[in-house]
Amino acid sequence: MAPLRVGLVGLGEVAQSIHLPVLADQRDRWTIAGAYDVSPSLVALFTSEYATAKAFESAEALINSPDIDVVFVLSSDDTHSRFVRAAIGADKHILLEKPACLTVREIDELLALMPAYRKTLFVGYMRRYAPAYLAARDELPDHADITHVRIFDLISEGRHFLKKSQNVLYPRDIDPALLARGARERDALIREVVGTDAPADLVRAYRGLTALSSHHISAMRGLIGEPSRVIAAHRTNGGANTSVTFDYGHFACLYDAVVDDLGLFDAMIEVRSNTRRVRIIYDTPYIRSLPTRLEVTDAGPLGPVTKTFGPLYGDAFSTELETFHRHIVEGTKPLTDLADSRRDLALMAEIVERMRQGETAGLKAGSAI
């Protein structure tokens, strides 16, 4: 099969540091055929590095081009629904960066188009394709034996790692009016979920859920199934930090997200039974091929015995694109599709509702004193 011709909508941080290098590595599967971005300097950088690829004058021109087989939607979250709708209409394969959308409503509108769509739409939740995550599925205790799950996202943002390792261009030539319009549209979408009267820290908390936390919420569901409800949710530090408790019936899953400027990355999923602990350990994805690790600890007659798988140097983004390509070739359905992403967004909306209920309870308690 000839390499599939890829067009990228958006040339920001993740495109420069991850997708373009992986596509170039997998040249037997993909050809970088074109790109569109709202920044002229990013387009100039792209054409200088990929001289045979075409710069398109608009996202719509790229999506509708007969020279593009696959559209990578890597643009800002508020534009995802519009560009996916256009790519479905153009009958193109789609890789959609997370979050798929910012609201359940947007996803439902896109899902209504799927029965007539015969190509592959793949949502980029790369942590579900990390080697340690894939290996962990064979090591988990039986679901009935799970007693507790912990998930950590105690990390700094990608720029802390990229500025020390890669020459990523952060453009300053985007039309201010375009930026302002995007900010308004993004805020309107977020407030569909958090409420028009939501305080700034709740808005920030939801943005964190759809960005950083979406990876582990998706990974949690893929690993241990669907929670029955959100028991409790709380935010601190202006909405930058989030703590959530998910109800799985006979056990709880505790999720903590902390974003700071320390410049460290500490991400982990831990599943326990009375006699086994399975722990997946992630490093920053912004530095390609940093290892993931899997630790399995069992109770033994002389004390705990730990097996370590790895370090596993397989790049989660590379595995993700290999999987996407296989789905296209074989015509099979990805695990991370729009319907799967809808469940993530529904959980995030429930988390926000628990946060709002906690505020109301706190106000009532305060007034009763």
mmCIF file of C-alpha atoms in Angstrom:
data_model
loop_
_atom_site.group_PDB
_atom_site.id
_atom_site.type_symbol
_atom_site.label_atom_id
_atom_site.label_comp_id
_atom_site.label_asym_id
_atom_site.label_seq_id
_atom_site.Cartn_x
_atom_site.Cartn_y
_atom_site.Cartn_z
ATOM 1 C CA MET A 1 0.000 0.000 0.000
ATOM 2 C CA ALA A 2 1.314 3.463 -0.894
ATOM 3 C CA PRO A 3 1.931 5.838 2.013
ATOM 4 C CA LEU A 4 -1.139 7.820 2.999
ATOM 5 C CA ARG A 5 -0.961 11.556 2.326
ATOM 6 C CA VAL A 6 -1.374 13.523 5.560
ATOM 7 C CA GLY A 7 -2.509 17.119 5.944
ATOM 8 C CA LEU A 8 -2.097 18.822 9.306
ATOM 9 C CA VAL A 9 -4.523 21.471 10.529
ATOM 10 C CA GLY A 10 -2.455 23.240 13.169
ATOM 11 C CA LEU A 11 1.334 23.435 13.503
ATOM 12 C CA GLY A 12 1.658 24.212 17.203
ATOM 13 C CA GLU A 13 3.603 22.555 19.989
ATOM 14 C CA VAL A 14 2.314 18.992 19.590
ATOM 15 C CA ALA A 15 2.626 19.066 15.790
ATOM 16 C CA GLN A 16 6.229 20.292 15.885
ATOM 17 C CA SER A 17 7.492 18.161 18.752
ATOM 18 C CA ILE A 18 5.545 14.956 18.162
ATOM 19 C CA HIS A 19 3.413 14.404 15.084
ATOM 20 C CA LEU A 20 5.711 15.678 12.354
ATOM 21 C CA PRO A 21 8.766 13.722 13.622
ATOM 22 C CA VAL A 22 6.721 10.524 14.053
ATOM 23 C CA LEU A 23 5.173 10.875 10.601
ATOM 24 C CA ALA A 24 8.644 11.353 9.128
ATOM 25 C CA ASP A 25 9.915 8.260 10.958
ATOM 26 C CA GLN A 26 7.006 6.196 9.651
ATOM 27 C CA ARG A 27 7.622 7.201 6.022
ATOM 28 C CA ASP A 28 6.576 3.741 4.831
ATOM 29 C CA ARG A 29 3.061 4.492 6.148
ATOM 30 C CA TRP A 30 2.638 8.261 5.776
ATOM 31 C CA THR A 31 3.647 11.145 3.518
ATOM 32 C CA ILE A 32 3.573 14.658 4.950
ATOM 33 C CA ALA A 33 1.609 16.278 2.136
ATOM 34 C CA GLY A 34 0.431 19.611 3.505
ATOM 35 C CA ALA A 35 -0.473 21.841 6.409
ATOM 36 C CA TYR A 36 -2.451 24.894 7.421
ATOM 37 C CA ASP A 37 -1.920 27.220 10.363
ATOM 38 C CA VAL A 38 -3.078 30.708 11.320
ATOM 39 C CA SER A 39 0.546 31.727 11.953
ATOM 40 C CA PRO A 40 2.571 32.738 8.861
ATOM 41 C CA SER A 41 5.827 32.038 10.715
ATOM 42 C CA LEU A 42 4.764 28.463 11.472
ATOM 43 C CA VAL A 43 3.777 27.921 7.854
ATOM 44 C CA ALA A 44 7.161 29.287 6.736
ATOM 45 C CA LEU A 45 8.937 26.952 9.161
ATOM 46 C CA PHE A 46 6.902 23.996 7.871
ATOM 47 C CA THR A 47 7.636 24.677 4.195
ATOM 48 C CA SER A 48 11.349 25.158 4.941
ATOM 49 C CA GLU A 49 11.571 21.774 6.684
ATOM 50 C CA TYR A 50 9.187 19.826 4.397
ATOM 51 C CA ALA A 51 9.878 21.394 1.026
ATOM 52 C CA THR A 52 7.777 18.905 -0.961
ATOM 53 C CA ALA A 53 4.686 19.490 1.202
ATOM 54 C CA LYS A 54 2.107 22.149 0.337
ATOM 55 C CA ALA A 55 1.051 25.058 2.509
ATOM 56 C CA PHE A 56 -2.720 25.544 2.221
ATOM 57 C CA GLU A 57 -4.428 28.928 2.444
ATOM 58 C CA SER A 58 -7.197 27.624 4.709
ATOM 59 C CA ALA A 59 -8.148 24.572 6.732
ATOM 60 C CA GLU A 60 -11.083 23.995 4.405
ATOM 61 C CA ALA A 61 -8.828 24.028 1.335
ATOM 62 C CA LEU A 62 -6.614 21.379 2.920
ATOM 63 C CA ILE A 63 -9.530 19.225 4.030
ATOM 64 C CA ASN A 64 -11.167 19.293 0.598
ATOM 65 C CA SER A 65 -7.968 18.772 -1.380
ATOM 66 C CA PRO A 66 -7.846 15.586 -3.493
ATOM 67 C CA ASP A 67 -4.147 15.408 -2.593
ATOM 68 C CA ILE A 68 -4.923 14.707 1.098
ATOM 69 C CA ASP A 69 -6.029 11.285 2.360
ATOM 70 C CA VAL A 70 -5.818 11.839 6.125
ATOM 71 C CA VAL A 71 -6.519 14.995 8.127
ATOM 72 C CA PHE A 72 -4.767 15.532 11.454
ATOM 73 C CA VAL A 73 -6.866 17.985 13.495
ATOM 74 C CA LEU A 74 -4.252 19.548 15.808
ATOM 75 C CA SER A 75 -5.820 22.987 16.150
ATOM 76 C CA SER A 76 -7.260 24.678 19.238
ATOM 77 C CA ASP A 77 -9.994 22.769 21.054
ATOM 78 C CA ASP A 78 -12.756 25.204 20.129
ATOM 79 C CA THR A 79 -12.213 24.474 16.401
ATOM 80 C CA HIS A 80 -12.278 20.678 16.585
ATOM 81 C CA SER A 81 -15.973 20.203 15.911
ATOM 82 C CA ARG A 82 -15.933 22.465 12.853
ATOM 83 C CA PHE A 83 -12.910 20.831 11.233
ATOM 84 C CA VAL A 84 -14.021 17.278 12.005
ATOM 85 C CA ARG A 85 -17.424 18.007 10.490
ATOM 86 C CA ALA A 86 -15.705 19.296 7.342
ATOM 87 C CA ALA A 87 -13.372 16.268 7.178
ATOM 88 C CA ILE A 88 -16.280 13.850 7.567
ATOM 89 C CA GLY A 89 -18.067 15.677 4.753
ATOM 90 C CA ALA A 90 -14.924 15.410 2.607
ATOM 91 C CA ASP A 91 -14.707 11.666 3.343
ATOM 92 C CA LYS A 92 -11.215 11.836 4.834
ATOM 93 C CA HIS A 93 -9.617 9.689 7.519
ATOM 94 C CA ILE A 94 -9.202 11.760 10.689
ATOM 95 C CA LEU A 95 -6.775 11.818 13.574
ATOM 96 C CA LEU A 96 -8.274 14.102 16.206
ATOM 97 C CA GLU A 97 -6.129 15.326 19.075
ATOM 98 C CA LYS A 98 -7.681 15.182 22.504
ATOM 99 C CA PRO A 99 -10.016 16.469 23.737
ATOM 100 C CA ALA A 100 -12.262 15.474 20.873
ATOM 101 C CA CYS A 101 -14.496 18.456 21.695
ATOM 102 C CA LEU A 102 -15.220 20.648 24.688
ATOM 103 C CA THR A 103 -18.882 19.655 25.146
ATOM 104 C CA VAL A 104 -21.051 16.562 24.892
ATOM 105 C CA ARG A 105 -23.358 18.526 22.603
ATOM 106 C CA GLU A 106 -20.622 18.914 19.984
ATOM 107 C CA ILE A 107 -19.799 15.213 20.139
ATOM 108 C CA ASP A 108 -23.462 14.260 19.772
ATOM 109 C CA GLU A 109 -23.761 16.451 16.678
ATOM 110 C CA LEU A 110 -20.712 14.722 15.163
ATOM 111 C CA LEU A 111 -21.939 11.259 16.168
ATOM 112 C CA ALA A 112 -25.119 11.929 14.190
ATOM 113 C CA LEU A 113 -22.931 12.103 11.059
ATOM 114 C CA MET A 114 -21.099 8.834 11.689
ATOM 115 C CA PRO A 115 -23.598 6.288 10.237
ATOM 116 C CA ALA A 116 -22.863 7.562 6.713
ATOM 117 C CA TYR A 117 -19.095 7.919 7.326
ATOM 118 C CA ARG A 118 -17.031 5.022 5.974
ATOM 119 C CA LYS A 119 -13.524 6.153 6.897
ATOM 120 C CA THR A 120 -11.600 6.008 10.203
ATOM 121 C CA LEU A 121 -11.831 8.619 12.959
ATOM 122 C CA PHE A 122 -9.227 8.107 15.667
ATOM 123 C CA VAL A 123 -8.965 10.234 18.839
ATOM 124 C CA GLY A 124 -5.379 10.672 20.055
ATOM 125 C CA TYR A 125 -5.246 9.354 23.618
ATOM 126 C CA MET A 126 -1.635 8.251 23.439
ATOM 127 C CA ARG A 127 -1.355 7.029 27.062
ATOM 128 C CA ARG A 128 -3.671 4.152 26.138
ATOM 129 C CA TYR A 129 -1.071 3.068 23.582
ATOM 130 C CA ALA A 130 2.021 3.265 25.808
ATOM 131 C CA PRO A 131 3.837 -0.105 26.075
ATOM 132 C CA ALA A 132 3.522 -0.232 29.876
ATOM 133 C CA TYR A 133 -0.227 0.411 29.646
ATOM 134 C CA LEU A 134 -0.716 -2.325 27.067
ATOM 135 C CA ALA A 135 1.333 -4.790 29.144
ATOM 136 C CA ALA A 136 -0.584 -3.899 32.319
ATOM 137 C CA ARG A 137 -3.852 -5.225 30.948
ATOM 138 C CA ASP A 138 -2.505 -8.775 31.188
ATOM 139 C CA GLU A 139 -1.269 -8.256 34.754
ATOM 140 C CA LEU A 140 -4.327 -6.750 36.422
ATOM 141 C CA PRO A 141 -6.061 -8.588 39.236
ATOM 142 C CA ASP A 142 -9.532 -9.859 38.426
ATOM 143 C CA HIS A 143 -11.969 -6.965 38.514
ATOM 144 C CA ALA A 144 -13.858 -8.523 41.431
ATOM 145 C CA ASP A 145 -10.605 -8.607 43.419
ATOM 146 C CA ILE A 146 -9.655 -4.930 42.961
ATOM 147 C CA THR A 147 -9.704 -3.063 46.262
ATOM 148 C CA HIS A 148 -8.357 0.378 45.321
ATOM 149 C CA VAL A 149 -7.092 2.458 42.385
ATOM 150 C CA ARG A 150 -4.916 5.575 42.515
ATOM 151 C CA ILE A 151 -4.108 7.863 39.589
ATOM 152 C CA PHE A 152 -1.617 10.743 39.750
ATOM 153 C CA ASP A 153 -0.931 13.619 37.373
ATOM 154 C CA LEU A 154 1.574 15.638 39.410
ATOM 155 C CA ILE A 155 3.350 17.396 36.588
ATOM 156 C CA SER A 156 4.582 20.563 34.932
ATOM 157 C CA GLU A 157 3.421 21.606 31.481
ATOM 158 C CA GLY A 158 5.217 20.513 28.334
ATOM 159 C CA ARG A 159 7.047 23.793 27.766
ATOM 160 C CA HIS A 160 9.223 23.090 30.813
ATOM 161 C CA PHE A 161 10.663 20.079 29.023
ATOM 162 C CA LEU A 162 10.556 21.278 25.429
ATOM 163 C CA LYS A 163 12.511 24.483 26.009
ATOM 164 C CA LYS A 164 15.422 22.375 27.283
ATOM 165 C CA SER A 165 15.316 19.744 24.547
ATOM 166 C CA GLN A 166 13.777 21.002 21.296
ATOM 167 C CA ASN A 167 13.593 24.157 19.218
ATOM 168 C CA VAL A 168 9.822 24.618 19.167
ATOM 169 C CA LEU A 169 8.549 27.829 17.606
ATOM 170 C CA TYR A 170 5.888 29.637 19.632
ATOM 171 C CA PRO A 171 4.525 32.181 17.129
ATOM 172 C CA ARG A 172 3.835 35.848 17.832
ATOM 173 C CA ASP A 173 2.338 36.730 14.463
ATOM 174 C CA ILE A 174 -1.219 35.427 14.817
ATOM 175 C CA ASP A 175 -3.907 38.021 14.083
ATOM 176 C CA PRO A 176 -5.037 39.394 17.496
ATOM 177 C CA ALA A 177 -8.635 39.541 16.287
ATOM 178 C CA LEU A 178 -8.471 35.831 15.441
ATOM 179 C CA LEU A 179 -7.052 35.033 18.882
ATOM 180 C CA ALA A 180 -9.760 37.088 20.578
ATOM 181 C CA ARG A 181 -12.504 35.367 18.592
ATOM 182 C CA GLY A 182 -11.094 31.949 19.466
ATOM 183 C CA ALA A 183 -10.948 32.869 23.145
ATOM 184 C CA ARG A 184 -14.598 33.971 23.073
ATOM 185 C CA GLU A 185 -15.710 30.802 21.316
ATOM 186 C CA ARG A 186 -13.720 28.608 23.710
ATOM 187 C CA ASP A 187 -15.151 30.420 26.739
ATOM 188 C CA ALA A 188 -18.708 30.054 25.413
ATOM 189 C CA LEU A 189 -18.236 26.306 24.921
ATOM 190 C CA ILE A 190 -16.744 25.835 28.383
ATOM 191 C CA ARG A 191 -19.567 27.812 29.981
ATOM 192 C CA GLU A 192 -22.095 25.476 28.377
ATOM 193 C CA VAL A 193 -20.723 22.944 30.860
ATOM 194 C CA VAL A 194 -19.648 24.962 33.898
ATOM 195 C CA GLY A 195 -22.439 27.553 33.762
ATOM 196 C CA THR A 196 -22.551 31.154 32.595
ATOM 197 C CA ASP A 197 -22.031 32.330 36.182
ATOM 198 C CA ALA A 198 -19.090 30.014 36.924
ATOM 199 C CA PRO A 199 -16.115 31.511 38.776
ATOM 200 C CA ALA A 200 -12.733 31.669 37.070
ATOM 201 C CA ASP A 201 -11.284 28.777 39.074
ATOM 202 C CA LEU A 202 -14.081 26.438 37.947
ATOM 203 C CA VAL A 203 -13.467 27.451 34.325
ATOM 204 C CA ARG A 204 -9.777 26.703 34.795
ATOM 205 C CA ALA A 205 -10.555 23.366 36.442
ATOM 206 C CA TYR A 206 -12.692 22.302 33.474
ATOM 207 C CA ARG A 207 -9.999 23.375 31.033
ATOM 208 C CA GLY A 208 -7.576 21.189 32.979
ATOM 209 C CA LEU A 209 -9.965 18.252 32.847
ATOM 210 C CA THR A 210 -10.355 18.484 29.079
ATOM 211 C CA ALA A 211 -6.603 18.951 28.591
ATOM 212 C CA LEU A 212 -4.261 17.138 31.009
ATOM 213 C CA SER A 213 -6.827 15.023 32.839
ATOM 214 C CA SER A 214 -8.503 13.698 29.708
ATOM 215 C CA HIS A 215 -5.541 11.359 29.156
ATOM 216 C CA HIS A 216 -5.888 9.580 32.493
ATOM 217 C CA ILE A 217 -9.690 9.627 32.584
ATOM 218 C CA SER A 218 -9.622 7.833 29.236
ATOM 219 C CA ALA A 219 -6.849 5.483 30.415
ATOM 220 C CA MET A 220 -8.781 4.702 33.606
ATOM 221 C CA ARG A 221 -11.874 3.725 31.662
ATOM 222 C CA GLY A 222 -9.889 1.647 29.199
ATOM 223 C CA LEU A 223 -8.143 -0.217 31.992
ATOM 224 C CA ILE A 224 -10.803 -0.836 34.648
ATOM 225 C CA GLY A 225 -14.078 0.030 32.931
ATOM 226 C CA GLU A 226 -16.730 2.647 33.551
ATOM 227 C CA PRO A 227 -17.337 4.152 36.996
ATOM 228 C CA SER A 228 -20.918 4.209 38.174
ATOM 229 C CA ARG A 229 -20.666 7.821 39.343
ATOM 230 C CA VAL A 230 -18.448 10.610 40.627
ATOM 231 C CA ILE A 231 -18.610 10.500 44.428
ATOM 232 C CA ALA A 232 -16.761 13.737 45.092
ATOM 233 C CA ALA A 233 -14.716 16.386 43.292
ATOM 234 C CA HIS A 234 -12.747 19.342 44.576
ATOM 235 C CA ARG A 235 -10.465 21.999 43.126
ATOM 236 C CA THR A 236 -7.768 24.143 44.738
ATOM 237 C CA ASN A 237 -4.947 26.491 43.714
ATOM 238 C CA GLY A 238 -7.169 28.580 41.487
ATOM 239 C CA GLY A 239 -8.470 25.501 39.681
ATOM 240 C CA ALA A 240 -5.002 24.222 38.726
ATOM 241 C CA ASN A 241 -5.300 21.277 41.129
ATOM 242 C CA THR A 242 -8.149 18.765 41.018
ATOM 243 C CA SER A 243 -9.073 15.781 43.214
ATOM 244 C CA VAL A 244 -11.808 13.357 42.150
ATOM 245 C CA THR A 245 -13.208 10.147 43.644
ATOM 246 C CA PHE A 246 -14.868 7.722 41.213
ATOM 247 C CA ASP A 247 -17.292 5.035 42.420
ATOM 248 C CA TYR A 248 -16.656 1.507 41.126
ATOM 249 C CA GLY A 249 -18.990 -0.209 43.550
ATOM 250 C CA HIS A 250 -16.708 -2.409 45.661
ATOM 251 C CA PHE A 251 -13.749 -0.046 45.283
ATOM 252 C CA ALA A 252 -12.966 3.611 44.674
ATOM 253 C CA CYS A 253 -10.598 5.232 42.213
ATOM 254 C CA LEU A 254 -8.861 8.384 43.475
ATOM 255 C CA TYR A 255 -7.534 10.829 40.900
ATOM 256 C CA ASP A 256 -5.227 13.763 41.689
ATOM 257 C CA ALA A 257 -4.037 16.367 39.183
ATOM 258 C CA VAL A 258 -1.491 18.991 40.223
ATOM 259 C CA VAL A 259 0.019 21.380 37.668
ATOM 260 C CA ASP A 260 2.949 23.508 38.782
ATOM 261 C CA ASP A 261 6.140 25.131 37.508
ATOM 262 C CA LEU A 262 8.591 22.839 39.281
ATOM 263 C CA GLY A 263 9.619 21.204 36.007
ATOM 264 C CA LEU A 264 8.951 17.593 37.064
ATOM 265 C CA PHE A 265 6.691 14.938 35.547
ATOM 266 C CA ASP A 266 5.071 12.367 37.856
ATOM 267 C CA ALA A 267 2.225 10.415 36.266
ATOM 268 C CA MET A 268 1.058 6.999 37.467
ATOM 269 C CA ILE A 269 -1.829 4.534 37.541
ATOM 270 C CA GLU A 270 -1.902 2.006 40.393
ATOM 271 C CA VAL A 271 -4.408 -0.857 40.694
ATOM 272 C CA ARG A 272 -4.475 -2.934 43.915
ATOM 273 C CA SER A 273 -5.993 -6.128 45.203
ATOM 274 C CA ASN A 274 -5.287 -7.603 48.639
ATOM 275 C CA THR A 275 -2.264 -9.466 47.271
ATOM 276 C CA ARG A 276 -1.194 -7.623 44.093
ATOM 277 C CA ARG A 277 -0.244 -4.096 43.023
ATOM 278 C CA VAL A 278 0.040 -3.130 39.356
ATOM 279 C CA ARG A 279 1.645 0.249 38.750
ATOM 280 C CA ILE A 280 2.064 2.028 35.379
ATOM 281 C CA ILE A 281 4.624 4.841 35.472
ATOM 282 C CA TYR A 282 4.739 7.489 32.742
ATOM 283 C CA ASP A 283 7.430 10.014 31.871
ATOM 284 C CA THR A 284 6.796 13.204 29.895
ATOM 285 C CA PRO A 285 5.535 12.446 26.384
ATOM 286 C CA TYR A 286 7.116 15.611 25.025
ATOM 287 C CA ILE A 287 10.539 13.956 24.966
ATOM 288 C CA ARG A 288 10.140 11.128 22.492
ATOM 289 C CA SER A 289 11.011 7.573 23.550
ATOM 290 C CA LEU A 290 11.459 8.306 27.235
ATOM 291 C CA PRO A 291 10.551 5.014 28.873
ATOM 292 C CA THR A 292 7.353 3.946 30.543
ATOM 293 C CA ARG A 293 7.594 1.307 33.265
ATOM 294 C CA LEU A 294 5.322 -1.368 34.637
ATOM 295 C CA GLU A 295 5.787 -2.713 38.164
ATOM 296 C CA VAL A 296 3.852 -5.738 39.422
ATOM 297 C CA THR A 297 4.181 -6.557 43.120
ATOM 298 C CA ASP A 298 2.759 -9.751 44.661
ATOM 299 C CA ALA A 299 2.547 -10.927 48.244
ATOM 300 C CA GLY A 300 5.025 -13.754 48.867
ATOM 301 C CA PRO A 301 5.961 -16.019 51.789
ATOM 302 C CA LEU A 302 9.069 -13.917 52.492
ATOM 303 C CA GLY A 303 7.450 -10.566 51.769
ATOM 304 C CA PRO A 304 6.490 -8.556 48.660
ATOM 305 C CA VAL A 305 8.044 -9.608 45.351
ATOM 306 C CA THR A 306 8.227 -6.999 42.563
ATOM 307 C CA LYS A 307 8.633 -7.665 38.848
ATOM 308 C CA THR A 308 9.617 -4.702 36.690
ATOM 309 C CA PHE A 309 8.779 -4.564 32.978
ATOM 310 C CA GLY A 310 11.100 -2.131 31.296
ATOM 311 C CA PRO A 311 12.145 0.550 31.033
ATOM 312 C CA LEU A 312 10.024 0.268 27.882
ATOM 313 C CA TYR A 313 11.302 2.673 25.232
ATOM 314 C CA GLY A 314 8.517 2.217 22.708
ATOM 315 C CA ASP A 315 7.093 5.646 21.954
ATOM 316 C CA ALA A 316 3.380 5.886 22.757
ATOM 317 C CA PHE A 317 2.770 8.355 19.914
ATOM 318 C CA SER A 318 4.495 6.032 17.439
ATOM 319 C CA THR A 319 2.393 3.092 18.620
ATOM 320 C CA GLU A 320 -0.693 5.278 18.402
ATOM 321 C CA LEU A 321 -0.033 6.172 14.749
ATOM 322 C CA GLU A 322 0.838 2.576 13.879
ATOM 323 C CA THR A 323 -2.502 1.541 15.375
ATOM 324 C CA PHE A 324 -4.337 4.299 13.505
ATOM 325 C CA HIS A 325 -2.756 3.163 10.231
ATOM 326 C CA ARG A 326 -3.740 -0.457 10.892
ATOM 327 C CA HIS A 327 -7.358 0.570 11.493
ATOM 328 C CA ILE A 328 -7.372 2.457 8.187
ATOM 329 C CA VAL A 329 -5.881 -0.474 6.250
ATOM 330 C CA GLU A 330 -8.038 -3.144 7.884
ATOM 331 C CA GLY A 331 -11.218 -1.083 8.149
ATOM 332 C CA THR A 332 -11.528 -1.817 11.862
ATOM 333 C CA LYS A 333 -12.914 0.381 14.631
ATOM 334 C CA PRO A 334 -10.540 2.187 17.027
ATOM 335 C CA LEU A 335 -11.014 1.888 20.774
ATOM 336 C CA THR A 336 -10.511 5.643 21.042
ATOM 337 C CA ASP A 337 -13.288 6.937 18.813
ATOM 338 C CA LEU A 338 -15.924 9.658 19.199
ATOM 339 C CA ALA A 339 -18.317 7.496 21.206
ATOM 340 C CA ASP A 340 -15.509 6.629 23.611
ATOM 341 C CA SER A 341 -14.567 10.308 23.956
ATOM 342 C CA ARG A 342 -18.182 11.192 24.703
ATOM 343 C CA ARG A 343 -17.983 9.119 27.890
ATOM 344 C CA ASP A 344 -14.921 11.101 28.971
ATOM 345 C CA LEU A 345 -16.707 14.418 28.467
ATOM 346 C CA ALA A 346 -19.813 13.156 30.273
ATOM 347 C CA LEU A 347 -17.637 12.242 33.268
ATOM 348 C CA MET A 348 -15.991 15.660 33.177
ATOM 349 C CA ALA A 349 -19.400 17.334 33.213
ATOM 350 C CA GLU A 350 -20.337 15.201 36.224
ATOM 351 C CA ILE A 351 -17.095 16.211 37.959
ATOM 352 C CA VAL A 352 -17.966 19.888 37.427
ATOM 353 C CA GLU A 353 -21.458 19.288 38.807
ATOM 354 C CA ARG A 354 -19.983 17.699 41.952
ATOM 355 C CA MET A 355 -17.718 20.716 42.365
ATOM 356 C CA ARG A 356 -20.701 23.061 42.115
ATOM 357 C CA GLN A 357 -22.690 20.943 44.581
ATOM 358 C CA GLY A 358 -19.755 21.104 46.992
ATOM 359 C CA GLU A 359 -19.764 24.896 46.769
ATOM 360 C CA THR A 360 -23.500 25.020 47.481
ATOM 361 C CA ALA A 361 -23.138 22.686 50.464
ATOM 362 C CA GLY A 362 -20.282 24.807 51.778
ATOM 363 C CA LEU A 363 -22.333 27.986 51.522
ATOM 364 C CA LYS A 364 -25.272 26.374 53.342
ATOM 365 C CA ALA A 365 -22.984 25.088 56.081
ATOM 366 C CA GLY A 366 -21.432 28.533 56.439
ATOM 367 C CA SER A 367 -24.800 30.271 56.730
ATOM 368 C CA ALA A 368 -25.911 27.788 59.416
ATOM 369 C CA ILE A 369 -22.996 28.635 61.715
#
